[in-house]
């Protein structure tokens, strides 16, 4: 195989990898740059910041989630609603001023496809959210906050994700 | 009041919303990363037990950032429960307290009722449903939906993805149905 062919093969593999990675996933690394692992440390700090907010705003509380689904408190609606507004304004500013990443890469937004999973999976996750009182982010924060039993919930959530991967082809999409 | 005492109080919704919202541009500008947590569960599967399943056959190291992010959330939880811990019990709607008292689940000063979320309760029917079944639904449902609250509701809506609006509406619908229709029965078990 000539260098040209190897290059092509490499690009094909890379593209295929991106396709698999972005399958049923909204939140992926869209950067095409490759950096040594320690460049990821900054996301660890964003995570610390994120975890502190989740606990301090009591978003990780099972009780707050029950209040939300029983319409007994505005708190959760306020948190999610204002986060979406701030997020929307930020995305708008990033698009408008063509803001680049700190590595100089363009930030682009790809429209996502609708599939039935968003309905069926969404409902199933809604059930789980009301039962456990936690979405995936709060699971990690609750464990950190000392609720060791949530390790079981997290392991079960990993098992749920794995089982989804196993039967994915048989499910309606 | 000293600053630290001020920070230790529960944070109001607008402070939390503003800061959570700002994590969206922070991650984008740091390196084109989309805010999301549930994908970390998939990367853990891909890294630890891919089992030849094509859904887990990808270069998970490209998504290492997400695992660093959730490790941070864990440490953030630890910091808020120690250095920044609120010394007072959680303030709840009195209606919720009366509603829940009939089920004798206890533990109102904590973030979770200890009568259903504890190692002692794990092997009861209620404990199994609340930790294991609930967790499984969270993991399965988020992946089937392609994201969770952070990915669809915050990142997805922020970037005007209409499938995320559908997903968010379904999260809420599922939650309302579970909390109001099924949980009253499950809590009585």
Tab-separated table of C-alpha atoms in Angstrom:
chain	number	residue	atom	x	y	z
A	1	UNK	CA	0.000	0.000	0.000
A	2	UNK	CA	1.333	3.421	-0.942
A	3	UNK	CA	1.431	6.292	1.507
A	4	UNK	CA	-1.541	7.835	-0.245
A	5	UNK	CA	-3.614	4.697	0.292
A	6	UNK	CA	-2.554	4.445	3.946
A	7	UNK	CA	-3.541	8.064	4.429
A	8	UNK	CA	-6.940	7.413	2.872
A	9	UNK	CA	-7.433	4.328	4.982
A	10	UNK	CA	-6.529	6.317	8.090
A	11	UNK	CA	-8.993	9.062	7.235
A	12	UNK	CA	-11.702	6.487	6.572
A	13	UNK	CA	-11.136	4.882	9.955
A	14	UNK	CA	-11.188	8.240	11.640
A	15	UNK	CA	-14.470	9.155	9.975
A	16	UNK	CA	-15.975	5.833	10.906
A	17	UNK	CA	-14.844	6.334	14.480
A	18	UNK	CA	-16.553	9.707	14.554
A	19	UNK	CA	-19.755	8.145	13.234
A	20	UNK	CA	-19.802	5.482	15.916
A	21	UNK	CA	-18.874	7.934	18.650
A	22	UNK	CA	-21.602	10.358	17.653
A	23	UNK	CA	-24.218	7.594	17.464
A	24	UNK	CA	-26.981	8.356	19.981
A	25	UNK	CA	-24.755	10.969	21.539
A	26	UNK	CA	-25.210	14.673	21.543
A	27	UNK	CA	-22.292	15.512	23.739
A	28	UNK	CA	-19.142	14.492	22.081
A	29	UNK	CA	-15.728	15.846	21.461
A	30	UNK	CA	-16.088	17.599	18.112
A	31	UNK	CA	-12.541	18.816	18.089
A	32	UNK	CA	-10.368	17.228	15.444
A	33	UNK	CA	-7.174	18.106	17.226
A	34	UNK	CA	-5.290	15.548	19.220
A	35	UNK	CA	-3.539	16.555	22.379
A	36	UNK	CA	-1.682	14.698	25.098
A	37	UNK	CA	-3.986	13.478	27.896
A	38	UNK	CA	-3.078	16.224	30.349
A	39	UNK	CA	-4.897	18.773	28.193
A	40	UNK	CA	-8.020	17.172	29.670
A	41	UNK	CA	-7.197	18.422	33.163
A	42	UNK	CA	-9.059	21.643	32.472
A	43	UNK	CA	-12.291	19.690	32.068
A	44	UNK	CA	-11.671	18.175	35.485
A	45	UNK	CA	-11.777	21.702	36.913
A	46	UNK	CA	-14.940	22.568	34.983
A	47	UNK	CA	-16.389	19.350	36.452
A	48	UNK	CA	-15.476	20.428	40.007
A	49	UNK	CA	-17.205	23.740	39.396
A	50	UNK	CA	-20.234	21.942	37.901
A	51	UNK	CA	-20.427	19.469	40.793
A	52	UNK	CA	-20.299	22.247	43.392
A	53	UNK	CA	-23.192	24.052	41.675
A	54	UNK	CA	-25.272	20.874	41.483
A	55	UNK	CA	-24.938	20.225	45.202
A	56	UNK	CA	-25.131	23.828	46.412
A	57	UNK	CA	-28.278	24.507	44.385
A	58	UNK	CA	-29.734	21.224	45.752
A	59	UNK	CA	-30.309	20.002	42.195
A	60	UNK	CA	-28.960	16.658	43.424
A	61	UNK	CA	-31.731	16.368	46.001
A	62	UNK	CA	-34.299	13.633	45.508
A	63	UNK	CA	-36.771	15.934	47.293
A	64	UNK	CA	-36.230	18.818	44.849
A	65	UNK	CA	-36.926	16.464	41.939
A	66	UNK	CA	-40.146	15.290	43.601
A	67	UNK	CA	-41.165	18.926	44.118
A	68	UNK	CA	-40.533	19.592	40.435
A	69	UNK	CA	-42.649	16.675	39.223
A	70	UNK	CA	-45.425	17.498	41.692
A	71	UNK	CA	-45.377	21.188	40.718
A	72	UNK	CA	-44.642	22.088	44.330
A	73	UNK	CA	-41.656	24.318	43.700
A	74	UNK	CA	-40.337	26.630	41.027
A	75	UNK	CA	-36.693	25.952	41.927
A	76	UNK	CA	-35.796	23.271	39.349
A	77	UNK	CA	-37.684	25.044	36.565
A	78	UNK	CA	-35.787	28.209	37.449
A	79	UNK	CA	-32.411	26.446	37.396
A	80	UNK	CA	-32.962	24.607	34.096
A	81	UNK	CA	-34.773	27.538	32.462
A	82	UNK	CA	-32.143	30.129	33.316
A	83	UNK	CA	-29.330	27.731	32.376
A	84	UNK	CA	-30.929	27.266	28.940
A	85	UNK	CA	-31.303	31.033	28.462
A	86	UNK	CA	-27.662	31.682	29.407
A	87	UNK	CA	-26.579	28.760	27.197
A	88	UNK	CA	-28.624	30.051	24.254
A	89	UNK	CA	-27.206	33.548	24.566
A	90	UNK	CA	-23.682	32.146	24.753
A	91	UNK	CA	-24.173	29.963	21.682
A	92	UNK	CA	-25.666	32.931	19.844
A	93	UNK	CA	-22.668	35.105	20.737
A	94	UNK	CA	-20.237	32.347	19.741
A	95	UNK	CA	-21.948	32.068	16.335
A	96	UNK	CA	-22.295	35.820	15.831
A	97	UNK	CA	-18.700	36.686	16.638
A	98	UNK	CA	-17.352	33.473	15.195
A	99	UNK	CA	-15.592	32.734	18.494
A	100	UNK	CA	-12.822	30.151	18.214
A	101	UNK	CA	-11.568	27.665	20.777
A	102	UNK	CA	-8.388	28.460	22.712
A	103	UNK	CA	-6.608	26.246	20.142
A	104	UNK	CA	-7.943	28.414	17.327
A	105	UNK	CA	-10.411	25.812	16.058
A	106	UNK	CA	-13.791	26.981	14.712
A	107	UNK	CA	-16.848	26.115	16.828
A	108	UNK	CA	-19.532	24.682	14.583
A	109	UNK	CA	-22.952	23.270	15.399
A	110	UNK	CA	-24.292	20.281	13.517
A	111	UNK	CA	-28.053	19.795	13.474
A	112	UNK	CA	-29.086	16.531	15.105
A	113	UNK	CA	-31.432	14.021	13.537
A	114	UNK	CA	-34.719	13.176	15.155
A	115	UNK	CA	-35.354	9.533	15.924
A	116	UNK	CA	-37.945	7.668	17.969
A	117	UNK	CA	-35.340	7.044	20.656
A	118	UNK	CA	-35.779	10.593	21.851
A	119	UNK	CA	-39.396	9.732	22.658
A	120	UNK	CA	-39.073	6.185	24.040
A	121	UNK	CA	-35.707	6.715	25.670
A	122	UNK	CA	-36.833	10.103	26.917
A	123	UNK	CA	-39.852	8.607	28.672
A	124	UNK	CA	-37.776	5.792	30.187
A	125	UNK	CA	-35.187	8.247	31.446
A	126	UNK	CA	-38.024	10.402	32.842
A	127	UNK	CA	-39.229	7.390	34.850
A	128	UNK	CA	-35.715	6.778	36.146
A	129	UNK	CA	-35.207	10.447	36.950
A	130	UNK	CA	-38.324	10.582	39.132
A	131	UNK	CA	-37.425	7.309	40.893
A	132	UNK	CA	-33.766	7.980	41.624
A	133	UNK	CA	-34.155	11.743	41.898
A	134	UNK	CA	-30.994	12.066	39.867
A	135	UNK	CA	-29.865	12.431	36.312
A	136	UNK	CA	-26.367	11.199	35.446
A	137	UNK	CA	-24.538	14.363	36.596
A	138	UNK	CA	-26.045	14.361	40.082
A	139	UNK	CA	-25.223	10.637	40.459
A	140	UNK	CA	-21.504	11.480	40.445
A	141	UNK	CA	-22.061	14.513	42.709
A	142	UNK	CA	-24.145	12.518	45.211
A	143	UNK	CA	-21.443	9.873	45.509
A	144	UNK	CA	-18.885	12.630	46.087
A	145	UNK	CA	-21.166	14.178	48.699
A	146	UNK	CA	-20.969	10.939	50.659
A	147	UNK	CA	-24.084	9.018	49.628
A	148	UNK	CA	-22.197	5.791	49.049
A	149	UNK	CA	-25.367	3.820	48.188
A	150	UNK	CA	-25.561	5.820	44.952
A	151	UNK	CA	-22.530	3.807	43.732
A	152	UNK	CA	-25.065	0.992	43.212
A	153	UNK	CA	-27.344	3.329	41.252
A	154	UNK	CA	-24.393	4.409	39.101
A	155	UNK	CA	-23.279	0.826	38.459
A	156	UNK	CA	-26.850	0.012	37.507
A	157	UNK	CA	-26.942	3.004	35.160
A	158	UNK	CA	-23.721	1.775	33.500
A	159	UNK	CA	-25.375	-1.644	33.172
A	160	UNK	CA	-28.419	0.031	31.604
A	161	UNK	CA	-26.223	1.807	29.071
A	162	UNK	CA	-24.409	-1.435	28.301
A	163	UNK	CA	-27.695	-3.285	27.849
A	164	UNK	CA	-28.855	-0.561	25.476
A	165	UNK	CA	-25.702	-1.102	23.414
A	166	UNK	CA	-26.393	-4.828	23.379
A	167	UNK	CA	-29.972	-4.614	22.093
A	168	UNK	CA	-29.679	-1.341	20.164
A	169	UNK	CA	-30.263	-2.933	16.747
A	170	UNK	CA	-33.548	-4.476	17.870
A	171	UNK	CA	-35.072	-1.259	19.176
A	172	UNK	CA	-37.190	1.156	17.131
A	173	UNK	CA	-35.295	4.274	16.116
B	1	UNK	CA	-21.753	37.705	57.351
B	2	UNK	CA	-18.461	36.208	56.242
B	3	UNK	CA	-18.229	35.210	52.596
B	4	UNK	CA	-17.769	31.516	53.369
B	5	UNK	CA	-20.964	31.444	55.447
B	6	UNK	CA	-22.745	33.158	52.604
B	7	UNK	CA	-21.549	30.551	50.097
B	8	UNK	CA	-22.552	27.730	52.436
B	9	UNK	CA	-26.208	28.682	52.191
B	10	UNK	CA	-28.217	26.950	49.468
B	11	UNK	CA	-27.708	28.815	46.198
B	12	UNK	CA	-30.756	30.424	44.586
B	13	UNK	CA	-31.963	29.110	41.229
B	14	UNK	CA	-30.738	32.082	39.195
B	15	UNK	CA	-27.165	31.767	40.494
B	16	UNK	CA	-27.159	28.035	39.706
B	17	UNK	CA	-28.816	28.580	36.316
B	18	UNK	CA	-26.353	31.288	35.340
B	19	UNK	CA	-23.324	29.199	36.334
B	20	UNK	CA	-24.610	25.975	34.730
B	21	UNK	CA	-25.417	27.970	31.585
B	22	UNK	CA	-21.891	29.366	31.506
B	23	UNK	CA	-20.398	25.888	31.503
B	24	UNK	CA	-21.768	25.561	27.933
B	25	UNK	CA	-19.510	28.257	26.384
B	26	UNK	CA	-16.670	27.329	28.748
B	27	UNK	CA	-16.512	23.783	27.347
B	28	UNK	CA	-16.983	24.962	23.762
B	29	UNK	CA	-14.204	27.516	23.982
B	30	UNK	CA	-11.825	25.205	25.811
B	31	UNK	CA	-11.886	22.691	22.997
B	32	UNK	CA	-15.155	22.178	21.127
B	33	UNK	CA	-16.691	19.990	23.810
B	34	UNK	CA	-20.458	19.696	24.206
B	35	UNK	CA	-21.739	19.734	27.756
B	36	UNK	CA	-23.065	16.312	28.653
B	37	UNK	CA	-22.756	13.694	31.324
B	38	UNK	CA	-24.596	10.544	30.273
B	39	UNK	CA	-22.051	9.816	27.522
B	40	UNK	CA	-19.514	9.131	30.271
B	41	UNK	CA	-21.472	5.966	31.105
B	42	UNK	CA	-21.010	4.813	27.515
B	43	UNK	CA	-17.294	5.604	27.564
B	44	UNK	CA	-16.961	3.531	30.741
B	45	UNK	CA	-18.632	0.625	28.890
B	46	UNK	CA	-16.396	1.150	25.854
B	47	UNK	CA	-13.271	1.281	28.000
B	48	UNK	CA	-14.061	-1.534	30.434
B	49	UNK	CA	-16.549	-3.990	28.917
B	50	UNK	CA	-16.936	-3.457	25.155
B	51	UNK	CA	-17.763	-7.191	24.736
B	52	UNK	CA	-17.498	-6.925	20.965
B	53	UNK	CA	-20.644	-4.768	20.783
B	54	UNK	CA	-20.347	-2.403	17.816
B	55	UNK	CA	-21.938	0.444	19.794
B	56	UNK	CA	-18.905	0.382	22.085
B	57	UNK	CA	-16.307	-0.023	19.349
B	58	UNK	CA	-14.868	3.458	19.069
B	59	UNK	CA	-11.820	5.258	20.276
B	60	UNK	CA	-13.071	6.177	23.756
B	61	UNK	CA	-9.778	7.916	24.454
B	62	UNK	CA	-10.999	10.686	22.148
B	63	UNK	CA	-13.699	11.280	24.746
B	64	UNK	CA	-11.396	11.103	27.735
B	65	UNK	CA	-12.306	14.704	28.503
B	66	UNK	CA	-15.785	13.538	29.526
B	67	UNK	CA	-14.364	11.149	32.109
B	68	UNK	CA	-12.183	13.955	33.506
B	69	UNK	CA	-15.321	16.083	33.636
B	70	UNK	CA	-17.348	13.544	35.659
B	71	UNK	CA	-14.382	12.893	37.954
B	72	UNK	CA	-14.497	16.633	38.613
B	73	UNK	CA	-18.226	16.458	39.392
B	74	UNK	CA	-17.437	13.769	41.970
B	75	UNK	CA	-14.769	15.959	43.626
B	76	UNK	CA	-17.106	18.970	43.396
B	77	UNK	CA	-19.730	16.965	45.297
B	78	UNK	CA	-17.126	16.141	47.923
B	79	UNK	CA	-16.088	19.784	48.339
B	80	UNK	CA	-19.669	21.000	48.678
B	81	UNK	CA	-20.492	18.363	51.250
B	82	UNK	CA	-17.485	19.232	53.414
B	83	UNK	CA	-15.988	22.714	53.026
B	84	UNK	CA	-19.185	24.288	51.710
B	85	UNK	CA	-21.743	22.187	53.570
B	86	UNK	CA	-25.004	23.880	54.511
B	87	UNK	CA	-25.416	23.384	58.293
B	88	UNK	CA	-29.216	23.652	58.115
B	89	UNK	CA	-31.767	21.088	56.934
B	90	UNK	CA	-33.135	21.394	53.403
B	91	UNK	CA	-36.183	23.693	53.125
B	92	UNK	CA	-38.995	21.801	51.438
B	93	UNK	CA	-42.531	22.598	50.444
B	94	UNK	CA	-44.620	21.574	53.512
B	95	UNK	CA	-47.039	19.859	51.141
B	96	UNK	CA	-44.323	17.483	49.966
B	97	UNK	CA	-43.419	16.709	53.579
B	98	UNK	CA	-47.027	15.835	54.478
B	99	UNK	CA	-47.374	13.826	51.263
B	100	UNK	CA	-44.233	11.828	51.982
B	101	UNK	CA	-44.804	11.366	55.715
B	102	UNK	CA	-47.540	8.836	55.058
B	103	UNK	CA	-44.965	6.499	53.499
B	104	UNK	CA	-42.569	6.623	56.501
B	105	UNK	CA	-39.452	7.050	54.418
B	106	UNK	CA	-37.697	9.459	56.797
B	107	UNK	CA	-34.428	11.363	56.493
B	108	UNK	CA	-35.715	14.800	55.585
B	109	UNK	CA	-32.605	16.709	56.570
B	110	UNK	CA	-30.516	14.968	53.914
B	111	UNK	CA	-30.574	15.162	50.157
B	112	UNK	CA	-32.225	11.782	49.936
B	113	UNK	CA	-34.661	9.910	52.182
B	114	UNK	CA	-32.525	7.343	53.996
B	115	UNK	CA	-35.451	4.956	54.362
B	116	UNK	CA	-35.223	4.101	50.668
B	117	UNK	CA	-31.656	5.064	49.737
B	118	UNK	CA	-29.341	3.273	52.122
B	119	UNK	CA	-27.308	0.084	52.336
B	120	UNK	CA	-29.810	-1.288	54.902
B	121	UNK	CA	-32.722	-0.649	52.531
B	122	UNK	CA	-30.947	-1.961	49.423
B	123	UNK	CA	-32.178	-5.519	49.767
B	124	UNK	CA	-35.784	-4.558	50.378
B	125	UNK	CA	-38.159	-4.429	47.430
B	126	UNK	CA	-38.356	-0.645	47.684
B	127	UNK	CA	-34.584	-0.304	47.907
B	128	UNK	CA	-34.120	-2.484	44.826
B	129	UNK	CA	-36.575	-0.399	42.817
B	130	UNK	CA	-35.177	2.967	43.900
B	131	UNK	CA	-31.507	2.169	43.411
B	132	UNK	CA	-31.185	-0.666	40.904
B	133	UNK	CA	-34.274	-0.378	38.697
B	134	UNK	CA	-34.138	3.432	38.811
B	135	UNK	CA	-30.451	3.510	37.940
B	136	UNK	CA	-30.941	1.047	35.087
B	137	UNK	CA	-33.713	3.214	33.609
B	138	UNK	CA	-31.481	6.286	33.854
B	139	UNK	CA	-28.626	4.560	32.016
B	140	UNK	CA	-30.777	2.837	29.412
B	141	UNK	CA	-33.135	5.771	28.831
B	142	UNK	CA	-30.482	8.454	28.483
B	143	UNK	CA	-28.535	6.467	25.918
B	144	UNK	CA	-31.661	5.521	23.958
B	145	UNK	CA	-32.658	9.196	23.984
B	146	UNK	CA	-29.115	10.224	23.022
B	147	UNK	CA	-28.549	12.489	26.016
B	148	UNK	CA	-29.685	13.504	29.465
B	149	UNK	CA	-30.712	16.698	31.188
B	150	UNK	CA	-27.377	18.387	30.564
B	151	UNK	CA	-26.951	17.130	27.009
B	152	UNK	CA	-30.467	17.509	25.648
B	153	UNK	CA	-32.164	20.016	27.941
B	154	UNK	CA	-29.229	22.398	28.381
B	155	UNK	CA	-26.730	21.893	25.545
B	156	UNK	CA	-29.317	20.752	22.977
B	157	UNK	CA	-31.821	23.522	23.648
B	158	UNK	CA	-29.033	26.115	23.840
B	159	UNK	CA	-28.037	25.246	20.286
B	160	UNK	CA	-31.650	25.108	19.026
B	161	UNK	CA	-31.748	21.380	18.291
B	162	UNK	CA	-35.416	20.594	17.997
B	163	UNK	CA	-34.958	16.841	18.660
B	164	UNK	CA	-33.636	17.943	22.060
B	165	UNK	CA	-36.886	19.772	22.714
B	166	UNK	CA	-38.776	16.543	22.000
B	167	UNK	CA	-36.437	14.627	24.294
B	168	UNK	CA	-36.764	17.212	27.085
B	169	UNK	CA	-40.564	17.136	26.813
B	170	UNK	CA	-40.440	13.334	27.079
B	171	UNK	CA	-38.112	13.465	30.117
B	172	UNK	CA	-40.624	15.728	31.826
B	173	UNK	CA	-43.625	13.629	30.733
B	174	UNK	CA	-41.967	10.446	32.023
B	175	UNK	CA	-41.093	12.154	35.306
B	176	UNK	CA	-44.616	13.470	35.819
B	177	UNK	CA	-46.138	10.059	35.112
B	178	UNK	CA	-43.723	8.251	37.419
B	179	UNK	CA	-43.926	10.749	40.293
B	180	UNK	CA	-47.694	11.110	40.271
B	181	UNK	CA	-49.024	7.808	38.982
B	182	UNK	CA	-46.578	5.016	39.892
B	183	UNK	CA	-44.501	6.319	42.809
B	184	UNK	CA	-47.459	6.536	45.216
B	185	UNK	CA	-47.826	2.757	44.770
B	186	UNK	CA	-44.116	1.980	44.850
B	187	UNK	CA	-43.624	4.038	48.022
B	188	UNK	CA	-46.346	1.971	49.739
B	189	UNK	CA	-44.574	-1.332	49.042
